[in-house]
XYZ file of C-alpha atoms in Angstrom:
337
model
C 106.883 50.079 136.793
C 105.101 48.233 139.593
C 102.296 50.609 140.437
C 101.349 48.515 143.444
C 104.213 50.227 145.275
C 102.842 53.733 144.640
C 101.068 55.678 147.365
C 97.626 57.193 146.838
C 99.214 60.616 146.257
C 101.593 59.203 143.658
C 98.749 57.497 141.807
C 96.822 60.778 141.718
C 99.877 62.748 140.564
C 100.707 60.244 137.842
C 97.144 60.357 136.520
C 97.432 64.156 136.103
C 100.514 64.144 133.862
C 99.631 65.799 130.557
C 96.592 67.578 131.990
C 95.986 71.061 133.306
C 93.977 72.735 136.055
C 92.620 76.279 136.150
C 92.423 77.847 139.587
C 88.900 78.369 140.821
C 89.014 82.161 141.088
C 90.981 84.910 139.312
C 93.595 86.570 141.516
C 93.360 90.370 141.963
C 96.733 92.088 142.391
C 96.052 94.791 144.959
C 98.263 97.667 145.972
C 98.056 96.661 149.640
C 99.180 93.097 148.834
C 102.107 94.397 146.789
C 103.229 96.532 149.705
C 102.775 93.649 152.159
C 104.860 91.358 149.944
C 107.499 94.048 149.318
C 107.869 94.566 153.049
C 108.151 90.811 153.638
C 110.935 90.388 151.049
C 112.706 93.664 151.914
C 112.064 95.123 148.441
C 112.329 98.865 148.944
C 112.605 100.171 145.391
C 110.223 103.184 145.292
C 108.288 101.714 142.331
C 106.902 99.030 144.688
C 105.505 101.691 146.991
C 104.712 104.880 145.075
C 102.713 105.452 141.901
C 104.910 108.426 140.986
C 108.065 106.295 141.124
C 106.389 103.579 139.034
C 105.323 106.210 136.492
C 108.933 107.329 136.079
C 109.684 103.775 134.944
C 106.797 103.828 132.471
C 104.104 102.049 134.523
C 100.638 103.335 135.339
C 100.399 101.542 138.711
C 102.597 100.332 141.559
C 104.955 97.550 140.424
C 105.060 94.219 142.269
C 108.482 92.814 143.241
C 109.839 90.282 140.704
C 108.818 87.157 142.642
C 105.338 88.376 143.650
C 103.818 85.577 141.562
C 104.763 83.287 144.472
C 101.610 84.587 146.163
C 99.450 83.319 143.284
C 101.363 80.063 142.904
C 101.184 79.290 146.611
C 97.404 79.488 146.375
C 97.434 77.348 143.213
C 99.655 74.726 144.835
C 97.344 74.545 147.839
C 94.319 74.094 145.557
C 96.066 71.291 143.679
C 97.038 69.491 146.873
C 93.617 69.943 148.465
C 91.465 69.097 145.438
C 93.475 66.933 143.049
C 96.335 65.253 144.918
C 94.817 64.637 148.311
C 97.082 61.691 149.095
C 99.998 63.922 150.130
C 100.348 65.792 153.393
C 100.850 69.520 152.808
C 103.582 69.695 155.438
C 105.602 66.988 153.642
C 105.714 68.681 150.235
C 108.717 70.924 149.594
C 109.862 73.154 146.771
C 113.144 71.986 145.181
C 113.619 74.343 142.235
C 112.021 77.246 140.404
C 112.198 78.957 137.026
C 110.377 82.263 136.561
C 109.798 83.773 133.100
C 108.688 87.375 133.439
C 106.994 88.799 130.359
C 106.248 91.926 132.340
C 106.031 92.804 136.017
C 102.717 92.435 137.785
C 100.960 95.695 138.567
C 98.349 96.872 141.033
C 95.000 96.401 139.318
C 95.949 93.246 137.412
C 93.433 90.412 137.465
C 95.214 87.112 136.871
C 94.042 83.710 135.737
C 96.330 80.867 136.788
C 96.549 77.617 134.795
C 98.644 74.769 136.200
C 100.076 72.178 133.774
C 101.279 68.822 135.072
C 104.507 68.125 133.196
C 106.054 64.966 134.618
C 106.258 62.639 137.593
C 109.091 60.647 139.135
C 108.945 58.122 141.928
C 111.979 57.334 144.071
C 112.530 55.129 147.079
C 110.994 57.406 149.677
C 109.757 60.443 147.782
C 107.950 61.559 144.629
C 108.760 64.525 142.368
C 106.011 66.248 140.397
C 106.980 68.938 137.875
C 104.435 71.703 137.306
C 104.262 74.767 135.083
C 101.951 77.628 136.045
C 100.887 80.252 133.504
C 99.546 83.651 134.563
C 97.260 85.408 132.096
C 95.920 88.939 132.503
C 92.359 90.148 131.993
C 93.061 90.651 128.267
C 94.090 87.025 127.791
C 97.800 87.862 127.468
C 100.360 85.594 129.136
C 102.408 87.736 131.468
C 104.467 85.280 133.542
C 105.153 81.560 133.776
C 106.769 79.521 136.486
C 108.048 75.952 136.424
C 108.774 74.103 139.620
C 109.442 70.658 141.015
C 107.598 69.614 144.157
C 109.071 66.848 146.281
C 106.673 64.838 148.427
C 108.055 62.614 151.149
C 106.169 59.328 151.141
C 107.940 57.623 154.015
C 107.879 54.391 152.041
C 111.342 52.860 152.427
C 110.434 49.408 151.133
C 110.652 50.414 147.481
C 114.276 50.786 146.341
C 115.860 52.601 143.443
C 114.676 55.387 141.160
C 111.819 54.936 138.724
C 111.629 56.257 135.203
C 110.250 59.723 134.477
C 106.775 60.004 133.010
C 106.755 62.701 130.336
C 103.676 64.224 128.792
C 102.017 61.681 126.505
C 102.212 63.147 122.999
C 100.936 66.661 122.385
C 98.415 68.121 124.759
C 96.338 71.269 124.922
C 99.094 72.771 127.092
C 101.761 72.688 124.393
C 100.684 75.833 122.575
C 100.504 77.739 125.854
C 103.856 76.524 127.099
C 105.800 77.083 123.883
C 104.421 80.544 123.163
C 107.105 83.083 123.967
C 106.255 85.754 126.499
C 106.316 89.197 124.993
C 108.855 91.612 126.437
C 107.637 94.921 125.050
C 108.967 97.395 127.608
C 112.437 98.829 126.961
C 114.556 98.185 130.070
C 115.809 101.189 132.029
C 118.878 99.778 133.690
C 121.583 102.116 134.948
C 124.363 99.792 133.789
C 126.305 100.356 130.564
C 125.907 97.056 128.720
C 128.774 97.808 126.352
C 131.195 97.929 129.283
C 130.086 94.605 130.686
C 132.271 91.588 130.099
C 131.919 87.980 131.064
C 133.183 87.645 134.610
C 132.128 91.198 135.551
C 131.462 91.126 139.283
C 128.434 92.732 140.875
C 128.946 94.662 144.115
C 128.450 92.439 147.146
C 125.198 92.792 149.056
C 123.448 91.317 152.025
C 120.224 90.807 153.927
C 119.226 89.970 157.469
C 116.431 87.562 158.321
C 114.689 87.145 161.635
C 111.924 84.802 162.689
C 109.411 87.637 162.405
C 110.477 88.161 158.785
C 109.566 84.552 158.063
C 106.207 85.155 159.742
C 105.650 88.236 157.545
C 106.498 86.229 154.431
C 104.170 83.394 155.438
C 101.390 85.931 155.943
C 102.066 87.547 152.564
C 102.024 84.319 150.531
C 99.606 82.264 152.612
C 102.215 79.716 153.644
C 102.649 77.860 156.959
C 103.537 79.967 159.992
C 107.159 79.576 161.162
C 106.014 78.299 164.565
C 104.548 75.302 162.753
C 107.934 74.575 161.143
C 110.198 74.819 164.174
C 113.074 72.357 164.188
C 113.062 70.681 167.649
C 115.986 71.768 169.768
C 118.521 69.203 170.883
C 121.682 69.298 172.997
C 120.826 72.844 174.122
C 120.946 74.187 170.550
C 118.621 77.147 169.918
C 115.306 76.472 168.220
C 115.485 77.184 164.499
C 113.168 77.402 161.512
C 114.048 76.782 157.858
C 113.478 79.769 155.568
C 111.491 79.024 152.359
C 113.650 78.831 149.241
C 111.348 81.297 147.469
C 111.961 83.857 150.200
C 115.713 83.545 149.667
C 115.153 83.878 145.899
C 113.054 87.010 146.505
C 115.907 88.517 148.529
C 118.313 87.584 145.721
C 116.005 89.304 143.230
C 116.176 92.424 145.386
C 119.957 92.171 145.313
C 119.927 92.142 141.504
C 117.484 95.077 141.440
C 119.837 97.075 143.662
C 122.379 96.710 140.837
C 120.096 97.365 137.846
C 117.984 100.058 139.561
C 115.122 98.764 137.421
C 112.842 96.171 139.078
C 111.520 95.097 135.660
C 114.882 94.536 133.950
C 115.161 90.833 134.814
C 113.236 88.577 132.420
C 114.094 85.202 133.958
C 115.160 83.747 137.293
C 116.341 80.193 137.891
C 117.101 78.609 141.241
C 117.725 75.156 142.676
C 116.832 74.582 146.301
C 118.449 71.220 147.043
C 116.668 69.770 150.038
C 118.909 69.014 153.053
C 121.885 70.502 151.195
C 121.184 74.168 150.470
C 118.905 75.759 153.033
C 118.870 78.560 155.582
C 118.061 77.987 159.226
C 116.985 81.034 161.197
C 117.409 80.889 164.999
C 114.164 81.774 166.717
C 115.803 84.471 168.852
C 118.732 85.553 166.650
C 119.468 87.096 163.259
C 120.555 85.154 160.188
C 122.849 87.096 157.869
C 122.942 86.392 154.120
C 125.759 87.491 151.809
C 125.012 87.926 148.094
C 127.507 88.076 145.257
C 126.974 87.984 141.520
C 128.989 87.493 138.345
C 128.171 87.927 134.663
C 128.602 84.531 133.039
C 127.195 85.203 129.548
C 126.356 88.117 127.230
C 124.075 88.278 124.194
C 125.030 91.236 122.027
C 122.043 90.934 119.702
C 119.443 90.830 122.470
C 121.451 93.067 124.823
C 121.017 90.649 127.703
C 123.390 89.194 130.254
C 123.104 86.160 132.502
C 124.168 86.766 136.088
C 125.045 83.837 138.360
C 123.994 84.576 141.941
C 125.639 83.189 145.059
C 123.963 83.381 148.453
C 125.762 82.242 151.586
C 124.863 82.162 155.254
C 126.408 80.460 158.264
C 129.109 79.038 155.981
C 126.492 77.355 153.771
C 125.535 77.916 150.137
C 121.803 78.593 149.872
C 121.377 77.718 146.198
C 122.515 74.726 144.236
C 122.502 77.201 141.356
C 120.769 80.537 140.789
C 120.823 82.993 137.918
C 119.044 86.014 136.509
C 118.745 87.060 132.875
C 118.932 90.842 132.697
C 117.847 93.051 129.785
C 119.732 96.281 129.220
C 118.655 99.594 127.776
C 119.268 100.192 124.062
C 122.357 102.209 123.173
C 121.994 105.970 123.293
C 121.858 107.533 119.827
C 124.775 109.864 119.124
C-alpha cells in the first residue's frame, strides 16, 4: 500500500491497530442518567424507572435500557478522536454498524471501566473504516458488556482510487484474552413467551414509534452527541428542513420493541445492526413527526441453549432503516411438572 496517499487521521488509525486504550475516568451509572436515557429512547418498562419493578425481575437497582452502553461508548469514541486520532473531523465520522454483547444489564450504581481495542483499518477512495471493540468492566473486574463497531471517516480525498487491503491485528495481542473470553450470562431470563411454542418464522406483533426533532435533541443530550441543529440538512426546492436520526437511536427503539414482546428488558443477550450510510437512514422533518414501523420474525432456534434469533425490520417513509438487524433472546427454563 502506498502510505503517501493516507491522510494524517488514517496514519494515526493504522498505527493503533492491535493496541488498546483505556478511557481516562471510570463511568458511574447513575439512576438519573438511566431515566434520562430511557426517556430519550422511549423505554418505558417499569424496571427502568422503579426499584420495586427492577426487584421483581431479580435486580437490586434500576435497570438501564439495553443500549445504554451507547452513553459510555460515545464518550470513549470522543476521547479516541480527540486524543489519539486527531486527524479526523468529529462531524465527518459516522457509525456504520454495531454489535452489542450483553453479559448482564447495566444497573444504577455500576462503576464501569471502558477499554477500547483497535481491531482493523481499511482505506478506500474517499473514506477510511476503523473497527473498534469496547469492553465494559464493572468495579469487581468482571466483563459485563462488549460492543464492536465500524467507524467511517470521510477523508474527501478523491485522487486515490480503489479499495485497499484490510489491516488485521498483527499476531496475538494483549487484547485477545479479553476479546475471546465469553461473557457470563448468569441470570435466568424471565420472558413471558413460551419457547416450546416458538417455531422458525414465528412473527412478532407489529409495533411502532414516533420521532420528533425534540426527541433527537433529548437523545443527543443523553449520550453527549451533537445537537440536531448542528446536523440540519439544508433545505432545497422548498423541502422542509430535516435532520438524520442516529443509527443507535433507531437501534434503541428497536430494542424497546423487542422488550415489549419479551416483557423482560434483560432477556436479549446480543444485538446486531448495520447502518448503511446513504442507504438506510431516517430523516426527521424539523417541524413534523417521523413514524417508524417495527416487525420481527424468529429466524433460528437453539433448543439446548433455549435461545432464539429474531430478525428485526424497521421502516419509515418507505425506507428500510437497517441493512440487517437482529436480537438473540434467551427464554426462561421449562416449568417443572
